[in-house]
Amino acid sequence: RSQVPFLTVKLMQIKWIIITILILLSRPITATAGPEVDDNGDIFDTFTLYWENDIFSGTDRDYTNGLKMTWSTPFLEDPKDSKLPGWTYSILRHIPFGYDEKSERSLSITLGQNIYTPQDTESYALVVDDRPYAGHMYIGAAIHTRTENHKHTWELNLGIVGPDSHADDLQEWLHEQTGSDPANGWDNQLKNEATLDVFFETKWRLLRKRVTTGTGFDLITHLGGRVGNVAIYANTGLEMRYGWHLPDNFGICTIRGGCEIQPAFNGNGNRRKNSLYLFASTEGRAVAHDIFLDGNTFRDSHHVDKEPLVGDLIVGFIFNIGRITSSYSYIFRTRQFKDHGTSPEYGAISISFSF
């Protein structure tokens, strides 16, 4: 059996509802300037697809698959050019770090799904000493502001954890297509629970140096947090990039809230130069709550004893050619709960296209 056609229809319906609402709200604001920003009323000019999976590490456990689609507007300063909906400026004026007359602003919307399984996926019975089966489907909206060396992001996510996330259906279909063994314990997954989470993250460029003509390196650090019934944590990290024609953005984005946008445009609509660079990034989180380990918030469910401190090491490369930006990352993660076996590892691919 296959539930993916139904799931695909549901995802597309949600996506187009969000886009339609945002376009209707934004119609009073259109572009009047900018060398490469078309005056056609379209506010979202960049689409990014993210895919993360432990197939790159040869495993099938823990955080085993993530898919995310993001639509974003360009970073522009002048409200007449930026095309942001008028209501966004009311929000910006009332949130910390949200409004600065000298900052450029962008809006993004997101649709995604994450899948989690224990290591023993052959058993039909509950695996009591390993993480629960869980899926999370969500939609999100984020406001981004930036200056030359700073970037701030506020994001709101709404979603569902449990059978209605259809994570089991998608994984079953993917395993059928790839000839992989099925995961048999989805009857023990977390129960349905609506989710609401707020993210904040700020990034700043500490250093930027030219090495030779066209090549250079920079250091970017970040600090942020998440509050909601999916997770509560504070996070911080540091990224180093080295390569040819480094863009003026703020580093790699994986599937996590607060890091949503990979436009192929610089500010004022100017297209970036073709580029190729390597990066290494660290991420640390102090975790107070994680629904995928602690279990359902309002109902009894399977859970494990989580580790309060979790760290990631991310390495990879990114290239930009014309309208397309693509990245490959490999993530090493520390153990997330007591008696966790081998530390999780997985790969990530993203591709952005600007219209």
Coordinates of C-alpha atoms in Angstrom, one line a residue:
R1 CA 0.0 0.0 0.0
S2 CA 1.1 3.6 -0.5
Q3 CA -0.1 6.7 1.2
V4 CA 2.3 9.0 -0.6
P5 CA -0.2 10.3 -3.2
F6 CA -2.5 11.4 -0.4
L7 CA 0.5 12.9 1.5
T8 CA 1.6 14.8 -1.6
V9 CA -1.8 16.3 -2.2
K10 CA -2.0 17.4 1.5
L11 CA 1.5 19.0 1.3
M12 CA 0.6 20.8 -1.9
Q13 CA -2.7 22.1 -0.5
I14 CA -1.0 23.5 2.6
K15 CA 1.8 25.1 0.5
W16 CA -0.6 26.9 -1.9
I17 CA -2.9 28.1 0.9
I18 CA 0.1 29.7 2.6
I19 CA 1.5 31.3 -0.6
T20 CA -2.0 32.6 -1.6
I21 CA -2.6 34.2 1.7
L22 CA 0.8 35.9 1.8
I23 CA 0.6 37.1 -1.8
L24 CA -2.9 38.6 -1.2
L25 CA -1.6 40.3 1.9
S26 CA 1.4 41.7 0.1
R27 CA -0.2 43.0 -3.1
P28 CA -0.2 46.7 -2.1
I29 CA 3.6 46.6 -2.0
T30 CA 5.4 46.2 -5.4
A31 CA 8.9 46.7 -6.6
T32 CA 9.9 50.1 -8.1
A33 CA 13.6 49.8 -8.2
G34 CA 16.6 47.4 -8.2
P35 CA 18.5 46.3 -11.3
E36 CA 17.4 42.6 -11.2
V37 CA 14.2 42.6 -9.2
D38 CA 11.2 42.3 -11.6
D39 CA 8.3 44.6 -11.1
N40 CA 5.8 41.8 -11.5
G41 CA 4.2 41.7 -8.0
D42 CA 5.9 38.4 -7.1
I43 CA 7.4 38.6 -3.6
F44 CA 9.0 35.2 -3.3
D45 CA 11.9 34.9 -5.7
T46 CA 13.9 32.0 -4.3
F47 CA 12.9 28.4 -3.7
T48 CA 15.2 26.1 -1.6
L49 CA 14.8 22.3 -1.1
Y50 CA 16.6 20.6 1.8
W51 CA 17.1 16.9 2.2
E52 CA 18.8 15.2 5.2
N53 CA 19.2 11.5 5.6
D54 CA 21.3 8.9 7.3
I55 CA 21.7 6.9 4.1
F56 CA 24.9 8.9 3.6
S57 CA 26.3 7.3 6.8
G58 CA 25.0 3.8 5.9
T59 CA 22.6 3.7 8.9
D60 CA 18.8 3.8 9.4
R61 CA 18.1 5.2 12.9
D62 CA 17.7 8.3 15.1
Y63 CA 17.0 11.3 13.0
T64 CA 16.7 9.3 9.8
N65 CA 15.1 11.7 7.3
G66 CA 14.3 15.4 6.9
L67 CA 12.6 17.2 4.0
K68 CA 12.0 21.0 3.9
M69 CA 10.9 23.4 1.3
T70 CA 11.4 27.2 1.7
W71 CA 10.2 30.1 -0.3
S72 CA 11.9 33.4 0.4
T73 CA 12.0 37.1 -0.6
P74 CA 15.2 39.0 -1.5
F75 CA 17.0 41.0 1.2
L76 CA 16.1 44.7 0.5
E77 CA 16.2 47.8 2.6
D78 CA 13.6 50.2 1.1
P79 CA 10.0 49.2 1.9
K80 CA 9.0 50.3 -1.7
D81 CA 11.5 47.8 -3.1
S82 CA 11.4 45.0 -0.6
K83 CA 7.8 43.9 -1.5
L84 CA 7.2 42.7 2.1
P85 CA 3.6 42.6 3.2
G86 CA 2.7 45.8 5.1
W87 CA 1.8 43.8 8.2
T88 CA 5.4 42.6 8.6
Y89 CA 6.6 46.1 9.5
S90 CA 4.1 46.2 12.4
I91 CA 5.6 43.0 13.7
L92 CA 9.2 44.2 13.2
R93 CA 8.6 47.3 15.3
H94 CA 7.5 45.2 18.3
I95 CA 10.0 42.4 18.4
P96 CA 13.5 42.7 19.9
F97 CA 16.2 43.3 17.2
G98 CA 13.4 43.4 14.6
Y99 CA 13.5 46.9 13.2
D100 CA 16.4 49.0 12.1
E101 CA 16.0 51.6 9.4
K102 CA 19.5 50.7 8.0
S103 CA 18.8 46.9 7.9
E104 CA 17.6 44.9 4.9
R105 CA 14.6 42.7 5.4
S106 CA 13.4 39.3 4.1
L107 CA 10.5 37.0 4.6
S108 CA 10.4 33.2 4.3
I109 CA 7.8 30.5 4.5
T110 CA 8.6 26.8 5.1
L111 CA 6.9 23.4 4.8
G112 CA 8.8 20.4 6.2
Q113 CA 8.7 16.9 7.7
N114 CA 11.2 15.1 10.0
I115 CA 11.3 11.3 10.8
Y116 CA 12.9 9.6 13.8
T117 CA 13.3 5.9 14.6
P118 CA 15.1 3.6 17.0
Q119 CA 18.1 1.5 16.0
D120 CA 16.1 -1.7 16.1
T121 CA 13.5 -1.3 13.4
E122 CA 12.9 -5.0 12.9
S123 CA 10.9 -5.4 16.2
Y124 CA 7.2 -4.9 16.2
A125 CA 7.3 -4.5 20.0
L126 CA 8.2 -1.3 21.8
V127 CA 11.9 -0.8 22.1
V128 CA 12.0 0.5 25.6
D129 CA 15.7 1.4 25.8
D130 CA 15.8 3.4 22.6
R131 CA 14.2 6.6 21.3
P132 CA 10.5 6.6 20.2
Y133 CA 9.3 6.4 16.7
A134 CA 8.2 9.9 15.8
G135 CA 7.3 12.1 12.9
H136 CA 6.8 15.9 12.7
M137 CA 5.1 17.8 9.9
Y138 CA 5.2 21.6 10.1
I139 CA 4.7 24.9 8.4
G140 CA 6.6 28.1 9.4
A141 CA 7.0 31.7 8.7
A142 CA 10.1 33.8 9.5
I143 CA 11.2 37.4 9.3
H144 CA 14.9 38.1 8.7
T145 CA 16.8 41.4 9.0
R146 CA 20.5 42.0 8.4
T147 CA 23.1 44.6 8.1
E148 CA 26.6 44.2 6.7
N149 CA 27.9 42.1 9.7
H150 CA 24.7 41.1 11.6
K151 CA 21.6 39.0 10.8
H152 CA 18.5 38.4 13.0
T153 CA 15.8 35.8 12.5
W154 CA 12.4 35.4 14.2
E155 CA 10.4 32.3 13.2
L156 CA 7.1 30.7 14.1
N157 CA 6.3 27.1 13.4
L158 CA 3.0 25.2 13.6
G159 CA 2.8 21.5 13.1
I160 CA 1.7 18.1 14.2
V161 CA 3.6 15.2 15.8
G162 CA 2.2 11.7 15.6
P163 CA 0.4 9.5 13.0
D164 CA -1.1 12.6 11.4
S165 CA 2.4 13.7 10.3
H166 CA 2.3 10.7 7.9
A167 CA 6.0 10.0 8.6
D168 CA 5.4 6.3 8.7
D169 CA 3.7 6.4 5.3
L170 CA 6.5 8.3 3.7
Q171 CA 9.2 6.1 5.2
E172 CA 7.3 2.9 4.1
W173 CA 7.1 4.2 0.5
L174 CA 10.8 5.3 0.4
H175 CA 11.9 1.9 1.7
E176 CA 9.7 0.1 -0.9
Q177 CA 11.3 2.2 -3.7
T178 CA 14.9 1.6 -2.5
G179 CA 14.4 -2.0 -1.5
S180 CA 15.2 -1.3 2.1
D181 CA 13.9 -3.4 5.0
P182 CA 10.7 -2.0 6.5
A183 CA 10.5 -0.3 9.9
N184 CA 8.0 -2.5 11.8
G185 CA 7.5 -0.5 15.0
W186 CA 5.5 2.5 13.9
D187 CA 2.4 1.3 15.9
N188 CA 4.5 2.5 18.9
Q189 CA 5.1 6.1 17.7
L190 CA 4.3 9.2 19.6
K191 CA 0.7 10.2 19.8
N192 CA -0.9 13.0 17.8
E193 CA 0.0 16.4 19.3
A194 CA -0.4 19.9 17.7
T195 CA 2.9 21.8 18.0
L196 CA 3.8 25.5 18.3
D197 CA 7.4 26.8 18.5
V198 CA 9.1 30.1 18.3
F199 CA 12.7 30.5 17.3
F200 CA 15.2 33.4 17.5
E201 CA 18.7 33.4 16.1
T202 CA 21.3 36.2 15.7
K203 CA 24.4 35.8 13.6
W204 CA 27.4 38.1 13.2
R205 CA 30.5 38.1 11.1
L206 CA 33.6 38.2 13.4
L207 CA 36.3 38.3 10.7
R208 CA 36.6 38.5 6.9
K209 CA 40.0 38.3 5.2
R210 CA 41.2 38.2 1.6
V211 CA 43.9 35.6 0.9
T212 CA 44.5 36.0 -2.8
T213 CA 42.5 37.8 -5.6
G214 CA 39.1 36.2 -5.5
T215 CA 39.7 33.9 -2.5
G216 CA 39.3 34.5 1.2
F217 CA 37.9 33.3 4.5
D218 CA 35.6 34.5 7.2
L219 CA 34.3 33.5 10.7
I220 CA 30.6 33.7 11.6
T221 CA 29.1 33.0 15.0
H222 CA 25.5 32.6 16.1
L223 CA 23.4 32.6 19.3
G224 CA 19.8 31.7 19.6
G225 CA 17.0 29.6 21.1
R226 CA 13.8 27.8 20.7
V227 CA 10.7 27.7 22.9
G228 CA 7.7 25.4 22.3
N229 CA 6.2 22.0 22.9
V230 CA 8.5 20.4 20.4
A231 CA 11.7 21.7 22.0
I232 CA 13.2 24.2 24.4
Y233 CA 16.9 24.9 24.1
A234 CA 19.5 27.6 23.8
N235 CA 22.1 27.2 21.0
T236 CA 25.4 28.7 19.9
G237 CA 28.0 27.9 17.3
L238 CA 30.9 29.1 15.1
E239 CA 31.5 28.6 11.3
M240 CA 34.6 29.1 9.3
R241 CA 34.4 29.4 5.5
Y242 CA 37.2 29.4 2.9
G243 CA 37.0 29.6 -0.9
W244 CA 36.5 31.6 -4.0
H245 CA 34.1 34.6 -4.1
L246 CA 32.6 34.1 -0.6
P247 CA 29.1 35.5 -0.6
D248 CA 28.0 38.2 1.9
N249 CA 25.4 35.8 3.5
F250 CA 25.7 34.3 7.0
G251 CA 26.7 30.7 6.4
I252 CA 25.3 27.2 6.0
C253 CA 21.7 26.4 6.7
T254 CA 20.6 22.9 7.7
I255 CA 17.1 21.8 8.7
R256 CA 16.6 23.7 11.8
G257 CA 14.5 26.7 12.8
G258 CA 16.1 30.1 12.6
C259 CA 18.3 29.2 9.7
E260 CA 16.0 29.2 6.7
I261 CA 17.2 31.2 3.8
Q262 CA 19.7 30.8 1.0
P263 CA 18.9 33.5 -1.6
A264 CA 20.9 33.7 -4.8
F265 CA 20.7 37.5 -4.5
N266 CA 22.7 40.0 -2.5
G267 CA 21.0 43.1 -1.2
N268 CA 19.3 45.5 -3.6
G269 CA 18.7 42.7 -6.1
N270 CA 22.3 42.3 -7.3
R271 CA 23.2 38.8 -8.2
R272 CA 26.1 37.1 -6.5
K273 CA 29.2 36.1 -8.4
N274 CA 29.8 32.4 -9.1
S275 CA 31.4 30.9 -6.0
L276 CA 32.8 27.7 -4.5
Y277 CA 33.9 27.4 -0.9
L278 CA 34.4 24.9 2.0
F279 CA 33.1 25.3 5.5
A280 CA 33.3 23.8 8.9
S281 CA 30.7 24.6 11.6
T282 CA 30.1 23.8 15.2
E283 CA 26.7 23.9 17.0
G284 CA 26.0 23.4 20.7
R285 CA 22.6 23.2 22.4
A286 CA 21.6 23.2 26.0
V287 CA 18.3 21.2 25.9
A288 CA 15.5 21.5 28.4
H289 CA 12.9 19.7 26.4
D290 CA 12.8 17.5 23.3
I291 CA 9.5 15.9 22.4
F292 CA 11.2 13.3 20.3
L293 CA 13.1 12.0 23.4
D294 CA 10.9 13.2 26.3
G295 CA 7.7 11.9 24.6
N296 CA 4.3 13.6 24.3
T297 CA 3.9 16.8 26.3
F298 CA 0.3 16.3 27.4
R299 CA -0.2 12.5 27.2
D300 CA 1.7 9.5 28.5
S301 CA 4.0 8.0 25.9
H302 CA 7.3 6.2 25.4
H303 CA 10.4 8.3 26.3
V304 CA 14.1 8.1 27.2
D305 CA 16.4 10.1 29.4
K306 CA 17.9 12.8 27.2
E307 CA 21.3 14.4 27.5
P308 CA 21.1 18.0 28.4
L309 CA 24.0 19.1 26.2
V310 CA 24.2 18.1 22.5
G311 CA 26.8 19.2 20.0
D312 CA 27.2 19.0 16.2
L313 CA 30.2 19.2 13.9
I314 CA 29.2 20.1 10.3
V315 CA 31.6 20.0 7.3
G316 CA 31.0 20.4 3.6
F317 CA 31.0 22.6 0.6
I318 CA 28.8 25.1 -1.3
F319 CA 28.8 26.4 -4.8
N320 CA 26.8 29.1 -6.6
I321 CA 26.4 29.2 -10.4
G322 CA 24.1 31.9 -11.7
R323 CA 20.6 31.4 -10.2
I324 CA 21.5 28.1 -8.5
T325 CA 23.1 27.6 -5.1
S326 CA 23.8 24.1 -3.9
S327 CA 25.4 22.5 -0.8
Y328 CA 26.5 19.2 0.6
S329 CA 27.1 18.8 4.4
Y330 CA 28.0 15.9 6.7
I331 CA 26.9 16.1 10.3
F332 CA 28.5 14.4 13.3
R333 CA 26.2 14.6 16.4
T334 CA 26.9 13.7 20.0
R335 CA 24.7 11.2 21.9
Q336 CA 21.3 12.6 22.6
F337 CA 20.1 10.3 25.4
K338 CA 21.4 8.0 28.1
D339 CA 22.7 4.6 26.8
H340 CA 22.6 6.0 23.3
G341 CA 24.6 3.7 21.1
T342 CA 26.9 5.0 18.3
S343 CA 26.7 8.8 17.9
P344 CA 24.4 9.8 15.0
E345 CA 25.8 10.8 11.7
Y346 CA 23.9 11.9 8.5
G347 CA 24.3 13.9 5.3
A348 CA 22.5 16.9 4.0
I349 CA 21.9 18.3 0.5
S350 CA 20.3 21.6 -0.4
I351 CA 19.6 23.4 -3.7
S352 CA 18.2 26.9 -4.1
F353 CA 16.9 28.4 -7.3
S354 CA 16.1 32.1 -7.8
F355 CA 13.5 33.1 -10.4

